[in-house]
PDB file of C-alpha atoms in Angstrom:
ATOM      1  CA  MET P   1      -0.061   0.005  -0.005  1.00  0.00           C
ATOM      2  CA  LEU P   2       2.824   2.381   0.860  1.00  0.00           C
ATOM      3  CA  GLN P   3       4.568   1.927  -2.614  1.00  0.00           C
ATOM      4  CA  ALA P   4       1.037   2.307  -4.549  1.00  0.00           C
ATOM      5  CA  ALA P   5       0.787   5.474  -2.515  1.00  0.00           C
ATOM      6  CA  ILE P   6       4.261   6.797  -3.793  1.00  0.00           C
ATOM      7  CA  ILE P   7       3.616   5.738  -7.142  1.00  0.00           C
ATOM      8  CA  LEU P   8       0.378   7.642  -7.096  1.00  0.00           C
ATOM      9  CA  ILE P   9       1.889  10.652  -6.123  1.00  0.00           C
ATOM     10  CA  ASP P  10       4.724  10.204  -8.689  1.00  0.00           C
ATOM     11  CA  LEU P  11       1.815   9.926 -11.348  1.00  0.00           C
ATOM     12  CA  LEU P  12       0.123  13.235 -10.026  1.00  0.00           C
ATOM     13  CA  PHE P  13       3.290  15.367 -10.122  1.00  0.00           C
ATOM     14  CA  ILE P  14       4.383  14.025 -13.689  1.00  0.00           C
ATOM     15  CA  SER P  15       0.916  14.376 -14.975  1.00  0.00           C
ATOM     16  CA  LEU P  16       0.966  18.156 -13.685  1.00  0.00           C
ATOM     17  CA  LEU P  17       4.403  18.536 -14.915  1.00  0.00           C
ATOM     18  CA  THR P  18       3.644  17.174 -18.334  1.00  0.00           C
ATOM     19  CA  PHE P  19       0.013  18.038 -19.022  1.00  0.00           C
ATOM     20  CA  GLY P  20      -0.282  21.352 -16.763  1.00  0.00           C
ATOM     21  CA  LEU P  21       3.004  22.935 -17.594  1.00  0.00           C
ATOM     22  CA  TYR P  22       4.865  21.708 -20.655  1.00  0.00           C
ATOM     23  CA  PHE P  23       1.981  20.974 -23.287  1.00  0.00           C
ATOM     24  CA  PRO P  24       0.153  23.956 -22.628  1.00  0.00           C
ATOM     25  CA  ARG P  25       3.210  26.072 -23.120  1.00  0.00           C
ATOM     26  CA  HIS P  26       5.119  24.385 -25.922  1.00  0.00           C
ATOM     27  CA  ARG P  27       2.498  22.087 -27.660  1.00  0.00           C
ATOM     28  CA  ARG P  28       4.971  19.356 -28.782  1.00  0.00           C
ATOM     29  CA  ARG P  29       3.366  16.170 -28.175  1.00  0.00           C
ATOM     30  CA  ASP P  30       6.283  13.899 -29.050  1.00  0.00           C
ATOM     31  CA  LEU P  31       8.159  14.993 -25.883  1.00  0.00           C
ATOM     32  CA  VAL P  32       4.804  14.260 -23.908  1.00  0.00           C
ATOM     33  CA  VAL P  33       5.208  10.578 -24.620  1.00  0.00           C
ATOM     34  CA  ALA P  34       8.907  11.121 -23.834  1.00  0.00           C
ATOM     35  CA  TYR P  35       8.334  12.653 -20.522  1.00  0.00           C
ATOM     36  CA  LEU P  36       5.831  10.332 -19.019  1.00  0.00           C
ATOM     37  CA  VAL P  37       7.730   6.975 -20.216  1.00  0.00           C
ATOM     38  CA  VAL P  38      11.014   8.235 -18.885  1.00  0.00           C
ATOM     39  CA  ASN P  39       9.564   8.832 -15.565  1.00  0.00           C
ATOM     40  CA  VAL P  40       7.431   5.973 -15.089  1.00  0.00           C
ATOM     41  CA  GLY P  41      10.367   3.645 -16.289  1.00  0.00           C
ATOM     42  CA  VAL P  42      12.727   5.466 -14.003  1.00  0.00           C
ATOM     43  CA  LEU P  43      10.349   4.698 -11.076  1.00  0.00           C
ATOM     44  CA  ALA P  44       9.718   1.035 -12.064  1.00  0.00           C
ATOM     45  CA  VAL P  45      13.481   0.226 -12.501  1.00  0.00           C
ATOM     46  CA  ALA P  46      14.355   1.977  -9.340  1.00  0.00           C
ATOM     47  CA  GLN P  47      11.743   0.261  -7.417  1.00  0.00           C
ATOM     48  CA  VAL P  48      13.154  -3.035  -8.464  1.00  0.00           C
ATOM     49  CA  LEU P  49      16.886  -1.944  -7.751  1.00  0.00           C
ATOM     50  CA  ALA P  50      15.845  -0.713  -4.355  1.00  0.00           C
ATOM     51  CA  SER P  51      14.390  -4.110  -3.161  1.00  0.00           C
ATOM     52  CA  SER P  52      17.170  -6.459  -4.931  1.00  0.00           C
ATOM     53  CA  THR P  53      20.920  -6.992  -4.554  1.00  0.00           C
ATOM     54  CA  VAL P  54      21.760  -4.997  -7.607  1.00  0.00           C
ATOM     55  CA  GLY P  55      23.414  -1.679  -6.411  1.00  0.00           C
ATOM     56  CA  VAL P  56      21.284   1.334  -6.796  1.00  0.00           C
ATOM     57  CA  GLY P  57      24.509   3.159  -7.995  1.00  0.00           C
ATOM     58  CA  LEU P  58      25.029   0.697 -10.991  1.00  0.00           C
ATOM     59  CA  GLY P  59      21.343   1.629 -11.874  1.00  0.00           C
ATOM     60  CA  LEU P  60      21.911   5.319 -11.641  1.00  0.00           C
ATOM     61  CA  GLY P  61      24.869   5.111 -13.874  1.00  0.00           C
ATOM     62  CA  LEU P  62      22.605   3.058 -16.463  1.00  0.00           C
ATOM     63  CA  PHE P  63      20.318   5.837 -16.367  1.00  0.00           C
ATOM     64  CA  GLY P  64      22.903   8.400 -16.903  1.00  0.00           C
ATOM     65  CA  VAL P  65      24.432   6.583 -19.996  1.00  0.00           C
ATOM     66  CA  LEU P  66      20.810   6.048 -21.344  1.00  0.00           C
ATOM     67  CA  SER P  67      19.995   9.982 -20.725  1.00  0.00           C
ATOM     68  CA  ILE P  68      23.313  10.800 -23.073  1.00  0.00           C
ATOM     69  CA  ILE P  69      22.000   8.725 -25.835  1.00  0.00           C
ATOM     70  CA  ARG P  70      18.385  10.084 -25.801  1.00  0.00           C
ATOM     71  CA  LEU P  71      19.538  13.600 -25.605  1.00  0.00           C
ATOM     72  CA  ARG P  72      21.571  13.171 -28.452  1.00  0.00           C
ATOM     73  CA  SER P  73      19.378  11.221 -30.471  1.00  0.00           C
ATOM     74  CA  SER P  74      17.242  14.228 -31.756  1.00  0.00           C
ATOM     75  CA  GLU P  75      17.625  17.843 -31.407  1.00  0.00           C
ATOM     76  CA  ILE P  76      15.720  19.403 -28.572  1.00  0.00           C
ATOM     77  CA  GLU P  77      15.661  22.837 -26.798  1.00  0.00           C
ATOM     78  CA  GLN P  78      17.388  23.696 -23.529  1.00  0.00           C
ATOM     79  CA  HIS P  79      13.763  23.888 -21.645  1.00  0.00           C
ATOM     80  CA  GLU P  80      12.891  20.749 -23.094  1.00  0.00           C
ATOM     81  CA  VAL P  81      16.057  19.342 -21.555  1.00  0.00           C
ATOM     82  CA  ALA P  82      15.045  20.783 -18.051  1.00  0.00           C
ATOM     83  CA  TYR P  83      11.697  19.140 -18.308  1.00  0.00           C
ATOM     84  CA  TYR P  84      13.395  15.860 -19.306  1.00  0.00           C
ATOM     85  CA  PHE P  85      15.674  15.707 -16.256  1.00  0.00           C
ATOM     86  CA  ALA P  86      12.642  16.952 -14.047  1.00  0.00           C
ATOM     87  CA  ALA P  87      10.803  13.937 -15.037  1.00  0.00           C
ATOM     88  CA  LEU P  88      14.036  11.761 -14.456  1.00  0.00           C
ATOM     89  CA  ALA P  89      14.641  13.335 -10.892  1.00  0.00           C
ATOM     90  CA  MET P  90      10.691  12.666 -10.030  1.00  0.00           C
ATOM     91  CA  GLY P  91      10.977   9.071 -11.197  1.00  0.00           C
ATOM     92  CA  LEU P  92      13.953   8.661  -8.917  1.00  0.00           C
ATOM     93  CA  LEU P  93      12.588  10.285  -5.955  1.00  0.00           C
ATOM     94  CA  ALA P  94       9.553   7.958  -5.995  1.00  0.00           C
ATOM     95  CA  GLY P  95      11.379   4.947  -6.955  1.00  0.00           C
ATOM     96  CA  LEU P  96      14.010   5.212  -4.421  1.00  0.00           C
ATOM     97  CA  SER P  97      11.491   6.014  -1.508  1.00  0.00           C
ATOM     98  CA  ALA P  98      10.074   2.924   0.242  1.00  0.00           C
ATOM     99  CA  GLU P  99       7.257   4.806   1.562  1.00  0.00           C
ATOM    100  CA  PRO P 100       5.836   8.264   0.828  1.00  0.00           C
ATOM    101  CA  THR P 101       7.730  10.737   3.297  1.00  0.00           C
ATOM    102  CA  VAL P 102       7.326  14.472   3.484  1.00  0.00           C
ATOM    103  CA  LEU P 103      10.655  15.130   2.150  1.00  0.00           C
ATOM    104  CA  THR P 104      10.093  13.139  -1.026  1.00  0.00           C
ATOM    105  CA  VAL P 105       6.664  15.205  -1.598  1.00  0.00           C
ATOM    106  CA  VAL P 106       8.426  18.387  -0.809  1.00  0.00           C
ATOM    107  CA  LEU P 107      11.236  17.589  -3.107  1.00  0.00           C
ATOM    108  CA  MET P 108       8.860  16.669  -6.037  1.00  0.00           C
ATOM    109  CA  ALA P 109       6.691  20.073  -5.508  1.00  0.00           C
ATOM    110  CA  LEU P 110       9.878  21.879  -5.281  1.00  0.00           C
ATOM    111  CA  ILE P 111      10.737  20.900  -8.801  1.00  0.00           C
ATOM    112  CA  THR P 112       7.467  21.365 -10.159  1.00  0.00           C
ATOM    113  CA  VAL P 113       7.304  24.934  -8.764  1.00  0.00           C
ATOM    114  CA  VAL P 114      11.078  25.625  -9.860  1.00  0.00           C
ATOM    115  CA  VAL P 115       9.999  24.808 -13.646  1.00  0.00           C
ATOM    116  CA  TYR P 116       6.755  26.555 -13.545  1.00  0.00           C
ATOM    117  CA  PHE P 117       8.813  29.672 -12.708  1.00  0.00           C
ATOM    118  CA  GLY P 118      11.827  29.310 -14.656  1.00  0.00           C
ATOM    119  CA  ASP P 119       9.700  28.475 -17.642  1.00  0.00           C
ATOM    120  CA  ASN P 120       7.218  30.918 -17.343  1.00  0.00           C
ATOM    121  CA  PRO P 121       6.465  33.039 -20.604  1.00  0.00           C
ATOM    122  CA  ARG P 122       6.292  36.336 -18.748  1.00  0.00           C
ATOM    123  CA  LEU P 123       9.996  35.808 -17.235  1.00  0.00           C
ATOM    124  CA  PHE P 124      12.268  37.830 -19.400  1.00  0.00           C
ATOM    125  CA  ARG P 125       9.476  37.988 -22.289  1.00  0.00           C
ATOM    126  CA  SER P 126      11.183  40.951 -24.151  1.00  0.00           C
ATOM    127  CA  TYR P 127      14.582  38.768 -24.673  1.00  0.00           C
ATOM    128  CA  ARG P 128      15.109  36.898 -27.920  1.00  0.00           C
ATOM    129  CA  GLN P 129      17.903  34.758 -29.465  1.00  0.00           C
ATOM    130  CA  GLN P 130      18.056  34.080 -33.310  1.00  0.00           C
ATOM    131  CA  THR P 131      20.551  32.918 -35.833  1.00  0.00           C
ATOM    132  CA  VAL P 132      20.789  35.520 -38.516  1.00  0.00           C
ATOM    133  CA  VAL P 133      22.104  35.048 -42.008  1.00  0.00           C
ATOM    134  CA  LEU P 134      23.394  38.581 -43.565  1.00  0.00           C
ATOM    135  CA  ASP P 135      23.957  39.022 -46.882  1.00  0.00           C
ATOM    136  CA  ALA P 136      26.994  41.025 -46.250  1.00  0.00           C
ATOM    137  CA  ALA P 137      30.388  40.537 -44.585  1.00  0.00           C
ATOM    138  CA  PHE P 138      31.012  42.524 -41.252  1.00  0.00           C
ATOM    139  CA  PRO P 139      34.679  42.180 -39.923  1.00  0.00           C
ATOM    140  CA  ASP P 140      33.987  44.941 -37.469  1.00  0.00           C
ATOM    141  CA  GLU P 141      31.808  43.932 -34.379  1.00  0.00           C
ATOM    142  CA  SER P 142      30.671  47.481 -33.723  1.00  0.00           C
ATOM    143  CA  ASP P 143      29.447  47.809 -37.224  1.00  0.00           C
ATOM    144  CA  LEU P 144      27.719  44.512 -37.089  1.00  0.00           C
ATOM    145  CA  ILE P 145      26.054  45.331 -33.899  1.00  0.00           C
ATOM    146  CA  ALA P 146      24.692  48.587 -35.051  1.00  0.00           C
ATOM    147  CA  HIS P 147      23.394  46.854 -38.086  1.00  0.00           C
ATOM    148  CA  LEU P 148      21.792  44.234 -36.317  1.00  0.00           C
ATOM    149  CA  GLU P 149      20.032  46.754 -34.011  1.00  0.00           C
ATOM    150  CA  GLY P 150      18.735  48.716 -37.193  1.00  0.00           C
ATOM    151  CA  LEU P 151      17.301  45.362 -38.550  1.00  0.00           C
ATOM    152  CA  LEU P 152      15.905  44.067 -35.787  1.00  0.00           C
ATOM    153  CA  GLY P 153      14.570  47.133 -34.065  1.00  0.00           C
ATOM    154  CA  ALA P 154      16.006  46.128 -30.615  1.00  0.00           C
ATOM    155  CA  ARG P 155      18.952  46.412 -28.494  1.00  0.00           C
ATOM    156  CA  VAL P 156      21.659  43.775 -29.214  1.00  0.00           C
ATOM    157  CA  HIS P 157      22.988  42.543 -26.108  1.00  0.00           C
ATOM    158  CA  GLY P 158      25.502  40.007 -27.433  1.00  0.00           C
ATOM    159  CA  VAL P 159      26.748  38.521 -30.813  1.00  0.00           C
ATOM    160  CA  HIS P 160      28.581  35.413 -31.595  1.00  0.00           C
ATOM    161  CA  VAL P 161      29.773  35.176 -35.261  1.00  0.00           C
ATOM    162  CA  ARG P 162      29.716  31.718 -36.400  1.00  0.00           C
ATOM    163  CA  SER P 163      30.815  32.184 -40.051  1.00  0.00           C
ATOM    164  CA  LEU P 164      32.419  35.170 -41.766  1.00  0.00           C
ATOM    165  CA  ASP P 165      32.594  34.501 -45.377  1.00  0.00           C
ATOM    166  CA  LEU P 166      34.565  37.421 -47.342  1.00  0.00           C
ATOM    167  CA  VAL P 167      34.356  35.447 -50.594  1.00  0.00           C
ATOM    168  CA  ASN P 168      30.709  35.185 -50.707  1.00  0.00           C
ATOM    169  CA  ASP P 169      30.029  38.400 -48.716  1.00  0.00           C
ATOM    170  CA  THR P 170      27.979  36.743 -45.932  1.00  0.00           C
ATOM    171  CA  THR P 171      28.000  36.804 -42.233  1.00  0.00           C
ATOM    172  CA  LEU P 172      26.301  33.912 -40.069  1.00  0.00           C
ATOM    173  CA  VAL P 173      25.791  35.266 -36.550  1.00  0.00           C
ATOM    174  CA  ASP P 174      23.943  34.228 -33.176  1.00  0.00           C
ATOM    175  CA  VAL P 175      22.393  37.349 -31.693  1.00  0.00           C
ATOM    176  CA  ARG P 176      20.947  38.015 -28.313  1.00  0.00           C
ATOM    177  CA  TYR P 177      18.599  40.970 -28.075  1.00  0.00           C
ATOM    178  CA  GLN P 178      16.077  42.651 -26.148  1.00  0.00           C
ATOM    179  CA  VAL P 179      12.877  44.029 -27.712  1.00  0.00           C
ATOM    180  CA  GLY P 180      11.719  47.356 -26.966  1.00  0.00           C
ATOM    181  CA  ALA P 181      14.899  48.518 -25.254  1.00  0.00           C
ATOM    182  CA  PRO P 182      16.894  51.547 -26.298  1.00  0.00           C
ATOM    183  CA  ARG P 183      19.597  50.946 -28.920  1.00  0.00           C
ATOM    184  CA  SER P 184      22.971  51.129 -27.738  1.00  0.00           C
ATOM    185  CA  LEU P 185      24.508  52.116 -31.377  1.00  0.00           C
ATOM    186  CA  ALA P 186      23.115  53.935 -34.288  1.00  0.00           C
ATOM    187  CA  PRO P 187      22.301  51.738 -37.158  1.00  0.00           C
ATOM    188  CA  THR P 188      24.574  51.433 -40.201  1.00  0.00           C
ATOM    189  CA  LEU P 189      24.328  50.636 -43.633  1.00  0.00           C
ATOM    190  CA  ALA P 190      25.647  47.103 -44.710  1.00  0.00           C
ATOM    191  CA  PRO P 191      28.736  46.994 -46.413  1.00  0.00           C
ATOM    192  CA  ALA P 192      28.525  46.714 -50.254  1.00  0.00           C
ATOM    193  CA  ARG P 193      29.266  43.571 -52.207  1.00  0.00           C
ATOM    194  CA  THR P 194      32.163  43.264 -54.269  1.00  0.00           C
ATOM    195  CA  THR P 195      29.566  43.099 -57.322  1.00  0.00           C
ATOM    196  CA  GLY P 196      28.069  46.147 -56.172  1.00  0.00           C
ATOM    197  CA  VAL P 197      24.653  44.569 -55.062  1.00  0.00           C
ATOM    198  CA  THR P 198      23.596  44.454 -51.517  1.00  0.00           C
ATOM    199  CA  GLY P 199      21.027  41.696 -50.885  1.00  0.00           C
ATOM    200  CA  ALA P 200      18.518  41.421 -48.112  1.00  0.00           C
ATOM    201  CA  PRO P 201      19.306  39.709 -44.754  1.00  0.00           C
ATOM    202  CA  VAL P 202      17.744  36.412 -43.843  1.00  0.00           C
ATOM    203  CA  LEU P 203      16.328  35.574 -40.356  1.00  0.00           C
ATOM    204  CA  GLN P 204      16.210  32.240 -38.980  1.00  0.00           C
ATOM    205  CA  GLU P 205      14.784  31.964 -35.437  1.00  0.00           C
ATOM    206  CA  THR P 206      16.124  29.028 -33.343  1.00  0.00           C
ATOM    207  CA  SER P 207      14.707  29.740 -30.031  1.00  0.00           C
ATOM    208  CA  ARG P 208      12.869  31.957 -28.050  1.00  0.00           C
TER     209      ARG P 208
END
């Protein structure tokens, strides 16, 4: 009965995490299945390991290897990684507890609360991150920032140039910026191409 109670508590928290927080905010169905299966699978195996002669440390090591394989099998965002480990941690807490304790319930509730506030859409809502492909080469970082601020209409807080092609006259840059904030630099015109033609920039949003 005590084990059934801790299983029900785990199912309650993973349902709240998955159906109450993740899916309403991000709408990705495939990861809903992943979070549920990871949580229940970890719970089941941890329950068996806790009551057998197999060391718990060996079981946790196997879960670490499986986690690395799972996270490298497809491209997922950092906030999705956080949900993934939250589901994993809840399964371990429930699986390694012989009976429901106040500490176990508090820790599982703490994980849920941290995810709720950390992934809240209203938290730092004006900050963005994009990968931008510019049809011009910007060797000078200050010129690059000024051009990006004029292009995005926002204040740029950081840039990381991933590729600077002086032959084809292109720049691939990862930019962090804040919408609605005053710009730090005045916009500048893009450098002219060697052919005398300046193309339009292409934006590719990678995360929010």
